[in-house]
Short mmCIF file of C-alpha atoms in Angstrom, two decimals:
data_model
loop_
_atom_site.label_atom_id
_atom_site.label_comp_id
_atom_site.label_asym_id
_atom_site.label_seq_id
_atom_site.Cartn_x
_atom_site.Cartn_y
_atom_site.Cartn_z
CA MET A 702 85.94 62.80 173.08
CA THR A 703 87.64 62.95 169.96
CA GLY A 704 88.85 59.51 168.43
CA VAL A 705 92.20 58.05 169.32
CA ASP A 706 93.54 56.09 166.52
CA THR A 707 96.21 53.24 167.37
CA GLY A 708 96.47 51.77 163.92
CA ARG A 709 94.31 48.70 164.80
CA GLU A 710 91.25 50.53 166.48
CA THR A 711 90.06 53.90 167.14
CA SER A 712 88.80 54.74 170.58
CA HIS A 713 85.99 57.18 170.93
CA LEU A 714 83.77 58.70 173.79
CA GLY A 715 86.67 58.22 176.18
CA GLY A 716 86.89 54.48 175.45
CA ARG A 717 83.44 53.77 175.64
CA LEU A 718 83.48 52.82 171.90
CA ILE A 719 85.96 51.45 169.63
CA THR A 720 85.99 51.06 165.90
CA GLY A 721 88.00 48.57 164.10
CA PRO A 722 90.13 49.26 160.98
CA ASP A 723 87.05 48.09 158.99
CA GLY A 724 84.77 50.28 160.95
CA ASP A 725 83.26 47.61 163.19
CA PRO A 726 82.02 49.20 166.41
CA ARG A 727 82.21 47.54 169.65
CA LEU A 728 81.20 48.75 173.15
CA ILE A 729 83.45 48.37 176.11
CA GLY A 730 82.23 47.86 179.54
CA ILE A 731 83.79 46.53 182.66
CA ARG A 732 84.05 43.37 184.59
CA CYS A 733 84.78 43.33 188.16
CA LEU A 734 87.74 41.05 189.08
CA ASP A 735 86.71 40.80 192.76
CA CYS A 736 82.79 40.07 192.24
CA GLY A 737 82.32 39.31 188.54
CA THR A 738 79.99 42.21 187.97
CA GLY A 739 79.84 43.42 184.28
CA ALA A 740 78.47 46.89 183.77
CA PHE A 741 78.25 49.49 180.75
CA PRO A 742 79.22 52.27 180.68
CA ALA A 743 82.57 51.49 182.50
CA THR A 744 82.96 53.06 185.94
CA ASP A 745 86.03 53.80 188.18
CA TYR A 746 84.67 51.66 190.66
CA CYS A 747 82.41 48.58 190.55
CA PRO A 748 78.90 49.63 191.17
CA GLY A 749 77.96 46.25 192.79
CA CYS A 750 80.76 46.12 195.53
CA GLY A 751 82.99 49.12 195.09
CA SER A 752 86.30 47.35 194.15
CA GLY A 753 88.55 49.36 191.96
CA SER A 754 89.86 46.08 190.47
CA LEU A 755 88.19 46.20 187.06
CA GLU A 756 88.97 44.95 183.57
CA ASP A 757 87.74 46.28 180.18
CA LEU A 758 84.99 43.94 178.91
CA PRO A 759 84.33 44.11 175.20
CA LEU A 760 80.43 43.51 174.68
CA PRO A 761 78.58 41.59 172.09
CA ARG A 762 77.13 43.40 169.36
CA ALA A 763 73.78 42.02 169.12
CA GLY A 764 70.84 41.81 171.60
CA THR A 765 67.25 42.53 172.03
CA VAL A 766 65.21 45.48 172.99
CA TRP A 767 64.14 44.87 176.51
CA THR A 768 62.11 48.03 176.73
CA TYR A 769 61.73 51.21 174.83
CA THR A 770 60.23 54.63 174.49
CA VAL A 771 59.55 57.18 171.50
CA VAL A 772 60.30 60.69 172.76
CA TYR A 773 58.27 63.14 171.07
CA MET A 774 58.94 66.04 173.84
CA GLY A 775 60.68 66.22 177.12
CA GLY A 776 64.29 65.68 175.87
CA TYR A 777 66.95 68.20 175.69
CA GLY A 778 67.40 67.90 172.03
CA SER A 779 69.53 64.79 170.49
CA ILE A 780 72.72 64.79 168.47
CA VAL A 781 71.58 61.46 167.05
CA ALA A 782 67.94 62.31 165.75
CA ASP A 783 65.28 64.67 165.86
CA PRO A 784 62.16 63.93 167.78
CA PRO A 785 60.27 61.73 167.65
CA TYR A 786 62.89 59.26 168.25
CA ALA A 787 63.30 55.88 169.88
CA THR A 788 65.64 55.04 172.77
CA ALA A 789 65.75 51.62 174.61
CA PHE A 790 67.35 49.36 177.10
CA ILE A 791 68.85 46.48 175.02
CA GLU A 792 69.78 43.20 176.63
CA LEU A 793 73.00 42.16 174.77
CA ASP A 794 73.52 38.37 174.07
CA ASP A 795 75.87 38.18 177.13
CA GLY A 796 73.03 39.66 179.46
CA THR A 797 74.76 42.99 179.87
CA PHE A 798 71.96 45.92 179.69
CA VAL A 799 73.10 49.00 177.52
CA HIS A 800 70.80 51.97 177.23
CA ALA A 801 70.93 53.57 173.56
CA PRO A 802 69.22 55.29 170.88
CA ILE A 803 67.30 52.99 168.01
CA THR A 804 67.91 54.25 164.70
CA GLY A 805 67.51 52.77 160.94
CA CYS A 806 63.66 52.28 161.45
CA ASP A 807 60.55 54.36 161.82
CA PRO A 808 60.63 54.87 165.64
CA GLU A 809 57.14 53.91 166.05
CA SER A 810 58.07 50.37 164.73
CA VAL A 811 60.26 49.45 167.76
CA ARG A 812 58.89 46.83 169.92
CA VAL A 813 59.94 44.74 173.01
CA GLY A 814 62.04 41.64 171.96
CA MET A 815 63.21 43.21 168.52
CA GLU A 816 66.52 42.16 167.44
CA VAL A 817 69.18 44.81 166.89
CA ALA A 818 72.71 45.29 166.55
CA LEU A 819 75.30 47.91 167.31
CA THR A 820 76.00 50.79 164.68
CA THR A 821 77.67 53.97 164.75
CA VAL A 822 76.05 57.53 164.02
CA GLU A 823 77.64 60.66 163.06
CA ALA A 824 76.82 63.12 165.58
CA LYS A 825 75.04 66.42 164.97
CA GLU A 826 77.23 69.34 166.14
CA ASN A 827 77.54 69.89 169.83
CA ASP A 828 79.48 71.46 172.36
CA LEU A 829 80.86 68.29 173.92
CA GLY A 830 83.00 67.69 170.64
CA ILE A 831 81.52 64.42 170.00
CA THR A 832 81.53 63.46 166.33
CA LEU A 833 80.65 59.95 166.36
CA THR A 834 78.74 57.87 168.48
CA TYR A 835 76.62 54.83 168.62
CA ALA A 836 73.14 53.34 168.52
CA PHE A 837 71.41 50.19 167.63
CA GLU A 838 69.35 49.40 164.54
CA PRO A 839 67.13 46.52 163.66
CA ALA A 840 69.25 43.36 162.58
CA VAL A 841 68.16 39.59 161.93
CA GLY A 842 69.74 36.43 161.01
CA ARG A 843 73.22 36.38 159.80
CA GLU A 844 73.56 40.24 159.70
CA ARG A 845 72.89 40.00 163.56
CA GLY A 846 75.11 37.30 164.17
CA VAL A 847 78.47 39.16 162.99
CA GLY A 848 80.69 39.92 165.69
CA SER A 849 78.66 38.79 168.66
CA MET B 1069 65.22 56.07 226.76
CA SER B 1070 63.23 55.54 223.51
CA ASP B 1071 59.64 56.83 222.78
CA LYS B 1072 57.16 56.32 219.93
CA VAL B 1073 56.88 59.10 217.39
CA ALA B 1074 53.81 61.04 216.86
CA VAL B 1075 52.50 63.66 214.17
CA LEU B 1076 51.17 66.42 216.09
CA GLY B 1077 50.08 68.88 213.37
CA ALA B 1078 50.57 69.74 209.70
CA GLY B 1079 50.14 72.64 207.55
CA VAL B 1080 50.09 73.16 203.61
CA THR B 1081 49.96 76.32 201.64
CA LEU B 1082 48.43 76.71 198.30
CA PHE B 1083 50.56 75.20 195.82
CA GLU B 1084 50.84 77.67 192.65
CA ARG B 1085 52.10 77.54 189.15
CA ARG B 1086 53.60 81.12 189.49
CA ALA B 1087 55.04 81.80 193.06
CA THR B 1088 53.14 84.91 194.12
CA ARG B 1089 55.11 84.77 197.49
CA ARG B 1090 58.84 84.24 198.06
CA LEU B 1091 60.53 81.17 199.69
CA ASP B 1092 60.73 82.25 203.30
CA GLU B 1093 57.18 83.46 203.13
CA MET B 1094 55.72 80.35 202.17
CA ALA B 1095 57.67 78.35 204.48
CA SER B 1096 56.49 80.89 207.41
CA GLU B 1097 52.87 80.21 206.29
CA ALA B 1098 53.11 76.52 206.40
CA VAL B 1099 55.09 76.51 209.80
CA SER B 1100 52.48 78.84 211.44
CA LEU B 1101 49.46 76.49 210.17
CA ALA B 1102 51.33 73.32 211.52
CA LEU B 1103 52.21 74.91 214.88
CA ARG B 1104 48.64 76.27 215.34
CA ASP B 1105 47.47 72.65 214.21
CA ALA B 1106 49.68 70.97 216.71
CA GLY B 1107 48.93 73.46 219.53
CA LEU B 1108 52.46 74.32 219.81
CA SER B 1109 54.34 77.61 219.29
CA TYR B 1110 57.71 77.94 217.70
CA GLY B 1111 59.40 78.37 221.11
CA ASP B 1112 58.34 74.66 221.82
CA ILE B 1113 60.42 73.31 218.80
CA GLU B 1114 63.69 71.57 219.64
CA VAL B 1115 65.03 70.91 216.20
CA ALA B 1116 63.92 71.52 212.56
CA PHE B 1117 64.85 70.50 209.14
CA VAL B 1118 64.10 72.36 205.81
CA ALA B 1119 63.58 70.30 202.94
CA ASN B 1120 64.43 71.74 199.48
CA ALA B 1121 66.23 71.06 196.32
CA TYR B 1122 67.01 74.18 194.68
CA ARG B 1123 68.14 76.69 197.23
CA SER B 1124 71.39 76.29 198.98
CA GLY B 1125 71.42 77.88 202.42
CA SER B 1126 67.60 77.13 203.03
CA ALA B 1127 67.86 76.46 206.51
CA PRO B 1128 68.98 79.79 207.74
CA ILE B 1129 67.13 81.76 204.86
CA VAL B 1130 63.65 80.01 205.90
CA PHE B 1131 64.29 80.39 209.86
CA TYR B 1132 65.98 83.81 209.97
CA LYS B 1133 62.47 85.56 210.06
CA LEU B 1134 60.52 82.77 211.76
CA SER B 1135 62.44 82.95 214.80
CA ARG B 1136 66.03 82.60 216.08
CA THR B 1137 65.66 80.48 219.04
CA GLY B 1138 69.16 78.85 218.65
CA ILE B 1139 67.77 75.25 217.92
CA PRO B 1140 69.73 73.18 215.56
CA ILE B 1141 68.33 73.78 211.90
CA THR B 1142 69.62 71.63 209.02
CA HIS B 1143 68.90 71.55 205.39
CA ILE B 1144 68.03 68.09 203.77
CA ASP B 1145 68.47 67.43 200.13
CA ILE B 1146 67.59 64.23 198.39
CA ALA B 1147 65.67 65.81 195.45
CA CYS B 1148 61.95 64.86 195.33
CA ALA B 1149 62.31 62.75 198.41
CA SER B 1150 63.70 65.42 200.64
CA GLY B 1151 60.49 66.03 202.71
CA THR B 1152 59.88 62.18 203.62
CA ARG B 1153 63.64 61.79 204.30
CA SER B 1154 63.74 64.62 206.77
CA ILE B 1155 60.45 63.34 208.44
CA GLN B 1156 62.19 60.18 208.93
CA LEU B 1157 65.35 61.68 210.51
CA ALA B 1158 63.00 63.53 212.76
CA GLY B 1159 61.58 60.36 213.54
CA HIS B 1160 65.08 58.66 214.31
CA LEU B 1161 65.94 61.74 216.75
CA ILE B 1162 62.53 61.64 218.53
CA ALA B 1163 62.58 57.85 218.92
CA SER B 1164 66.26 57.88 220.32
CA GLY B 1165 65.13 60.22 222.86
CA ALA B 1166 67.35 63.11 221.91
CA TYR B 1167 64.59 65.30 221.27
CA GLN B 1168 60.99 65.60 222.22
CA THR B 1169 59.68 67.99 219.43
CA CYS B 1170 60.85 68.56 215.72
CA LEU B 1171 59.62 70.73 212.94
CA VAL B 1172 60.00 69.72 209.19
CA VAL B 1173 59.10 72.29 206.47
CA GLY B 1174 59.36 71.47 202.89
CA VAL B 1175 59.37 74.16 200.43
CA GLU B 1176 60.19 75.04 196.83
CA ILE B 1177 60.29 77.85 194.20
CA MET B 1178 61.05 75.83 191.18
CA PRO B 1179 63.24 77.08 188.23
CA GLY B 1180 61.09 77.55 185.07
CA GLY B 1181 60.63 74.90 182.35
CA MET B 1182 62.27 71.52 182.33
CA VAL B 1183 63.94 70.53 185.59
CA PRO B 1184 67.50 71.38 185.12
CA TRP B 1185 70.40 69.02 186.47
CA PRO B 1186 72.14 70.80 189.40
CA ILE B 1187 75.58 70.05 188.15
CA ASP B 1188 78.20 71.68 186.09
CA PRO B 1189 81.48 70.28 184.31
CA GLU B 1190 84.06 72.51 186.60
CA THR B 1191 82.92 70.88 189.88
CA VAL B 1192 81.25 67.56 188.99
CA SER B 1193 82.97 64.70 187.01
CA LEU B 1194 79.83 62.79 186.72
CA TYR B 1195 78.80 65.71 184.31
CA HIS B 1196 80.16 64.39 181.42
CA GLU B 1197 78.42 61.01 181.72
CA MET B 1198 75.24 62.71 182.16
CA MET B 1199 75.63 65.08 179.36
CA PHE B 1200 76.48 62.04 177.10
CA ASP B 1201 73.04 60.42 178.07
CA THR B 1202 71.47 63.89 177.69
CA VAL B 1203 72.81 64.94 174.28
CA THR B 1204 72.15 61.51 172.91
CA GLY B 1205 68.64 61.85 173.83
CA LEU B 1206 68.74 59.13 176.41
CA LEU B 1207 68.04 61.06 179.56
CA THR B 1208 64.69 62.29 180.14
CA MET B 1209 62.24 62.17 183.55
CA PRO B 1210 59.20 61.13 181.61
CA GLY B 1211 61.32 58.59 179.56
CA ALA B 1212 62.46 56.81 182.80
CA TYR B 1213 58.72 55.90 183.61
CA ALA B 1214 57.82 55.23 180.07
CA TYR B 1215 60.29 52.56 179.82
CA LYS B 1216 58.86 50.96 182.91
CA ALA B 1217 55.34 51.39 181.25
CA VAL B 1218 56.20 49.69 177.99
CA ARG B 1219 57.76 46.82 179.66
CA TYR B 1220 54.79 46.41 182.09
CA MET B 1221 52.33 46.54 179.13
CA HIS B 1222 54.63 43.84 177.38
CA ASP B 1223 54.69 41.61 180.49
CA PHE B 1224 51.10 41.95 181.95
CA GLY B 1225 48.94 43.17 178.83
CA ALA B 1226 48.20 46.40 180.34
CA THR B 1227 46.98 49.33 178.22
CA PRO B 1228 47.78 53.04 177.83
CA GLU B 1229 44.09 53.75 179.03
CA GLN B 1230 44.65 52.05 182.17
CA PHE B 1231 47.61 54.31 183.00
CA ALA B 1232 45.56 57.29 181.65
CA GLN B 1233 43.01 56.40 184.44
CA VAL B 1234 45.41 57.64 187.20
CA ALA B 1235 45.58 61.00 185.86
CA VAL B 1236 41.92 61.22 185.56
CA LYS B 1237 41.50 60.29 189.05
CA ASN B 1238 44.07 62.16 190.42
CA HIS B 1239 43.01 65.40 188.53
CA ARG B 1240 39.45 64.68 190.02
CA ASN B 1241 40.81 64.25 193.50
CA SER B 1242 42.39 67.61 193.36
CA CYS B 1243 39.20 69.36 192.72
CA LEU B 1244 38.28 68.48 196.43
CA ASN B 1245 41.58 69.98 197.59
CA PRO B 1246 41.66 73.87 197.94
CA ASN B 1247 45.53 73.85 198.16
CA ALA B 1248 45.99 71.89 194.82
CA MET B 1249 47.56 73.77 191.79
CA TYR B 1250 45.06 72.23 189.06
CA ARG B 1251 41.64 71.61 190.54
CA LYS B 1252 40.30 70.77 187.00
CA GLU B 1253 38.60 67.61 185.89
CA PHE B 1254 40.00 65.74 182.85
CA SER B 1255 38.14 62.95 181.02
CA ILE B 1256 40.05 60.01 179.87
CA GLU B 1257 39.77 61.23 176.15
CA ASP B 1258 41.48 64.48 177.31
CA VAL B 1259 44.29 62.56 178.91
CA LEU B 1260 44.99 60.33 176.04
CA GLY B 1261 44.64 63.11 173.53
CA SER B 1262 47.01 65.59 174.96
CA ARG B 1263 50.32 65.80 173.52
CA MET B 1264 52.53 62.75 173.52
CA ILE B 1265 55.58 63.18 175.64
CA CYS B 1266 57.33 59.77 175.84
CA TYR B 1267 55.20 56.81 174.66
CA PRO B 1268 52.96 55.83 176.33
CA LEU B 1269 52.94 58.90 178.64
CA THR B 1270 50.92 62.03 177.47
CA LEU B 1271 51.51 65.55 178.79
CA PHE B 1272 48.45 65.04 181.47
CA GLN B 1273 50.22 61.86 182.71
CA CYS B 1274 53.17 63.91 183.82
CA CYS B 1275 53.00 66.11 186.88
CA ALA B 1276 53.87 69.74 186.59
CA ASN B 1277 56.25 71.91 188.71
CA SER B 1278 54.64 74.08 191.07
CA ASN B 1279 55.66 76.29 194.13
CA GLY B 1280 54.40 75.80 197.41
CA ALA B 1281 55.41 74.89 201.29
CA ALA B 1282 54.08 72.20 203.54
CA ALA B 1283 55.12 71.68 207.28
CA VAL B 1284 54.82 68.72 209.71
CA VAL B 1285 55.29 68.99 213.65
CA LEU B 1286 56.49 65.82 215.01
CA SER B 1287 56.94 64.95 218.86
CA SER B 1288 57.10 61.93 221.05
CA GLU B 1289 54.08 60.13 222.19
CA THR B 1290 54.51 61.01 225.53
CA ARG B 1291 54.52 64.74 224.56
CA ALA B 1292 51.56 64.09 222.06
CA ARG B 1293 49.35 62.84 224.74
CA ARG B 1294 49.58 66.28 226.66
CA HIS B 1295 47.59 67.62 223.59
CA THR B 1296 45.62 64.66 222.36
CA SER B 1297 44.23 61.47 223.93
CA ARG B 1298 44.43 59.74 220.37
CA PRO B 1299 47.74 61.04 218.64
CA VAL B 1300 48.48 59.95 215.11
CA LEU B 1301 51.73 57.90 215.31
CA LEU B 1302 54.36 57.46 212.72
CA SER B 1303 54.89 53.76 213.50
CA GLY B 1304 57.27 52.91 210.80
CA TRP B 1305 59.35 53.83 207.94
CA GLY B 1306 61.95 52.55 205.66
CA GLU B 1307 64.34 54.32 203.49
CA THR B 1308 66.65 53.43 200.45
CA SER B 1309 68.70 54.99 197.99
CA MET B 1310 69.81 54.15 194.31
CA ARG B 1311 70.90 50.52 194.18
CA PHE B 1312 72.99 48.63 191.61
CA ASP B 1313 72.14 44.95 191.68
CA PRO B 1314 74.96 43.15 190.33
CA VAL B 1315 72.99 39.89 189.58
CA ASP B 1316 69.91 41.62 188.03
CA PRO B 1317 70.45 44.67 185.95
CA VAL B 1318 66.65 44.64 185.36
CA GLU B 1319 66.55 45.53 189.30
CA SER B 1320 68.80 48.37 188.82
CA HIS B 1321 67.52 50.16 185.91
CA LEU B 1322 63.76 49.16 185.49
CA SER B 1323 62.09 47.88 188.66
CA GLU B 1324 60.68 49.64 191.89
CA GLY B 1325 62.87 47.38 194.30
CA ASP B 1326 63.79 50.41 196.15
CA THR B 1327 60.16 50.79 197.32
CA VAL B 1328 59.85 47.15 197.95
CA ALA B 1329 62.73 47.21 200.27
CA ALA B 1330 61.79 50.68 201.83
CA ALA B 1331 58.36 49.02 202.32
CA ALA B 1332 59.44 45.89 203.94
CA GLY B 1333 61.34 48.00 206.52
CA ALA B 1334 58.35 50.25 207.27
CA TYR B 1335 56.07 47.26 207.76
CA GLU B 1336 58.34 45.37 209.90
CA MET B 1337 59.06 48.52 212.06
CA SER B 1338 55.45 49.04 212.56
CA GLY B 1339 54.19 45.44 212.80
CA THR B 1340 51.80 46.02 209.91
CA GLY B 1341 51.25 44.85 206.20
CA PRO B 1342 49.72 46.28 203.09
CA GLY B 1343 46.41 44.62 203.98
CA ASP B 1344 46.08 47.16 206.98
CA ALA B 1345 46.24 50.33 204.76
CA ASP B 1346 43.03 52.03 204.59
CA LEU B 1347 44.74 54.70 201.99
CA ALA B 1348 47.96 55.73 200.43
CA GLN B 1349 49.82 58.65 199.01
CA VAL B 1350 52.33 57.51 196.64
CA HIS B 1351 54.85 59.41 194.18
CA ASP B 1352 52.73 59.82 190.97
CA ALA B 1353 55.26 61.94 189.22
CA PHE B 1354 53.97 60.02 185.99
CA SER B 1355 50.74 57.97 185.68
CA ALA B 1356 52.59 54.63 185.19
CA ALA B 1357 54.70 55.45 188.52
CA GLU B 1358 51.49 55.23 190.70
CA VAL B 1359 50.65 51.89 189.25
CA LEU B 1360 54.14 50.48 189.96
CA GLN B 1361 54.20 51.88 193.48
CA ILE B 1362 51.04 50.46 194.65
CA GLU B 1363 52.29 47.07 193.77
CA ALA B 1364 55.68 47.82 195.07
CA LEU B 1365 53.87 48.47 198.17
CA GLY B 1366 51.93 45.29 198.02
CA LEU B 1367 48.44 46.94 197.74
CA CYS B 1368 47.74 44.70 194.89
CA GLY B 1369 49.56 41.80 193.24
CA LYS B 1370 52.61 42.27 190.84
CA GLY B 1371 50.96 42.96 187.24
CA GLU B 1372 47.70 43.84 188.81
CA GLY B 1373 48.09 47.37 189.55
CA ALA B 1374 46.58 48.79 186.08
CA ALA B 1375 43.57 46.86 186.23
CA PHE B 1376 43.21 47.66 189.90
CA THR B 1377 43.23 51.22 189.03
CA ALA B 1378 40.89 50.96 185.97
CA ALA B 1379 38.53 49.01 188.15
CA GLY B 1380 38.40 51.95 190.70
CA GLU B 1381 39.92 50.42 193.62
CA THR B 1382 42.17 53.28 194.20
CA GLU B 1383 39.59 55.99 193.99
CA ILE B 1384 37.87 57.69 196.97
CA GLY B 1385 35.21 54.91 197.88
CA GLY B 1386 37.42 52.23 196.66
CA SER B 1387 39.04 49.50 198.53
CA VAL B 1388 42.24 51.52 199.03
CA PRO B 1389 42.06 55.25 197.83
CA VAL B 1390 45.46 56.68 196.52
CA ASN B 1391 46.29 60.26 196.21
CA THR B 1392 43.23 61.48 197.73
CA ASP B 1393 44.58 65.18 197.49
CA GLY B 1394 45.26 64.96 193.88
CA GLY B 1395 48.88 63.76 194.32
CA LEU B 1396 51.73 65.19 192.50
CA MET B 1397 49.63 65.08 189.33
CA GLY B 1398 46.74 67.18 190.61
CA CYS B 1399 48.70 69.41 193.41
CA GLY B 1400 51.77 70.09 191.24
CA HIS B 1401 55.28 69.18 192.40
CA PRO B 1402 57.29 71.69 194.36
CA VAL B 1403 60.12 69.24 194.83
CA GLY B 1404 61.24 69.86 198.58
CA ALA B 1405 57.50 70.22 199.59
CA SER B 1406 55.96 67.17 198.21
CA GLY B 1407 57.06 64.49 200.81
CA CYS B 1408 55.62 67.00 203.65
CA ARG B 1409 52.35 67.53 201.62
CA MET B 1410 51.87 63.69 201.49
CA VAL B 1411 52.35 63.33 205.15
CA ALA B 1412 50.09 66.07 205.86
CA GLU B 1413 47.33 64.56 203.79
CA VAL B 1414 47.45 61.24 205.62
CA PHE B 1415 47.75 62.96 208.79
CA ARG B 1416 44.49 64.76 207.92
CA GLN B 1417 42.74 61.86 206.66
CA LEU B 1418 43.63 59.85 209.99
CA LYS B 1419 42.39 62.75 212.11
CA GLY B 1420 39.02 62.75 210.13
CA GLN B 1421 39.56 66.23 208.81
CA ALA B 1422 39.96 65.85 205.08
CA GLY B 1423 36.54 67.42 204.26
CA ALA B 1424 34.93 66.35 201.02
CA ARG B 1425 37.99 63.73 200.38
CA GLN B 1426 37.55 62.19 203.58
CA VAL B 1427 38.13 58.40 203.51
CA GLU B 1428 35.53 57.07 205.91
CA GLY B 1429 37.27 55.25 208.94
CA ALA B 1430 40.64 55.72 207.81
CA ARG B 1431 42.98 54.29 210.73
CA LEU B 1432 46.08 53.45 208.74
CA GLY B 1433 47.84 55.60 205.99
CA LEU B 1434 50.90 54.99 203.86
CA VAL B 1435 53.22 57.33 202.23
CA GLN B 1436 55.75 56.47 199.52
CA ASN B 1437 58.07 59.15 198.12
CA SER B 1438 60.55 58.89 195.51
CA GLY B 1439 63.67 61.09 194.79
CA LEU B 1440 66.60 60.34 192.48
CA GLY B 1441 66.73 56.52 192.96
CA ALA B 1442 65.70 56.85 196.68
CA SER B 1443 62.27 55.49 197.97
CA ASN B 1444 61.00 56.46 201.60
CA VAL B 1445 57.86 54.51 202.86
CA LEU B 1446 56.17 55.71 206.03
CA VAL B 1447 53.29 54.03 208.04
CA LEU B 1448 50.94 56.55 210.02
CA GLU B 1449 48.17 55.25 212.38
CA ARG B 1450 45.73 56.59 214.63
#
C-alpha cells in the first residue's frame, strides 16, 4: 500500500491513486475494452460483463455530491477523520461514481449537488500501512476546473 | 410431474437480545412448533435446509439431536436473505416433483456488537478492498441506507420525520407479538431524539441484533390437501443477487432495482400484482429501507412511500399493512432466522391466526427479504 515513485508520478493504494511531481492527485479506474464499462475502483474483471480485457482509466478530478451521509456512530473508526465525518457518492464530470470521504468543511454543511474536487489526506496510523489516501473537498469555479 | 407449493406450518421462537438457549435448542423448538402446526412428524420430512450466517456446519449441528432420518440436509447462507432463499429452493424442489415435503429452519446466535465481516486477509483477497473502505470510514451498514435516504429526501421532498414513522409503527406492532424482542412503544420524538447514527438515521431507526429461530414446513399442494381443504400456497417467488449495471451506476449502488426485478419474477410466476396484496413483510433493517422496499414492490408509486407511510397506509388497519409482527425493527434481527420469521408471519395472517395483529380478510401477502445485495420476493396466497 506504500507509494511507488517512478520519478514522474507516485502510485498509492495499489495503483488506485497517483500523485504527480507537484502532488496533484488522480484516481485510476478501469474501462472495459469489450463493453466499454467504466468503474472505480479498478477490478480484475469487468463488473458489467466479466471480461478480463481492461485498461486503466484516469478519472476527472471534479464532480458533484450525488448523495452523502454524516457518520456519527456505526463506523469502525476512520483513518481520515474522527466522527462526525461526511462520506459521499460523487458523480465525477465523466459520469463515473466514486465513493469517498468529504473533507475540508463542516460535515453537516455537505449537500446533494455540492461541487467537489479530489484531494489527498495524510492517513492516521493504521495496520494496513496506508500513509496517504484521498477524499473530496468543496471546490468551485476555476479551482474546480483544474485538471478535469 | 410438477405440483404447486404449499406452506403447511410455521413456528417462531422468542427472539431475545441475549441468547438463553443454544443454537440447536432454539432450532429444535422452532421445528417442533412448525411440525405440530403442520400436523406432520419429523419422519414425514423428505429434505431439509438450515438458514444460518454465522455458524459453519449448521446442518449437522441443528439436526443431530432432532433426528437422524438420513434425509438430505443442507446449510444455506446468503446473509440476511438466507431464510427466504432456503424457502425458495424448497419451492423449486417441490414444484419439480423431486420431493413432497421440505423443512426450512432459520436460526442464529449473533456475535456481539456490530456485525463483523466474516473474512480475513489470509483467505480472502477481497479483504483488502473491504478493509480500505472500512478504515476510511466508507463502509457502514446504516450508511448504505442513509445514502439512499438522503438522495430520496432530495429527489422527493421526504422528511426525516416520515422515515421515523416506520420505526414508530413497527415498534408499536411488536407490542402485539409475544415473540418480538422489543415489545415497547416509542413516540416519534423518542425515535428522532435517539442518538444520530448516520444522518438521517437515528438509533431507533436501525434494527438490533437478536437471537432466535423460525421454521417453515412446505409441501406439495397435493400433500397439503390431505391436511387442509384451504392450504396457503407459495404461488410465486423471484430471486436476485448483487448486480452491477454498466449503464447506470445509480442502479448498482443506490437503488432497490434488485427488489424490482425479484418482484417482477414473483408477480409473473403467481399471476398477481401489487394491487392484490393485503399485507407485506419487508426488510426494514433501517427505517428508510422499508419506504424504498414498499415502492420497489409497487405497493405505492415511486417517491410516494414516505408520505404513504406517514399517512398510516401501512399501519394495521391501513390499506396495506407492512411488518405486522414488528419487522426487523421490533423483533430484532437474528440474521438466518429473519426470512423464515417473515414467511411465518404472512402464513399466520393468511390463516387468520394472527390474534391482536390480524389483518382482517387477508388473502394474499408478500415477503421481501434482503441480504448482501440479494433480494428475495415471495407471494403467499390462500
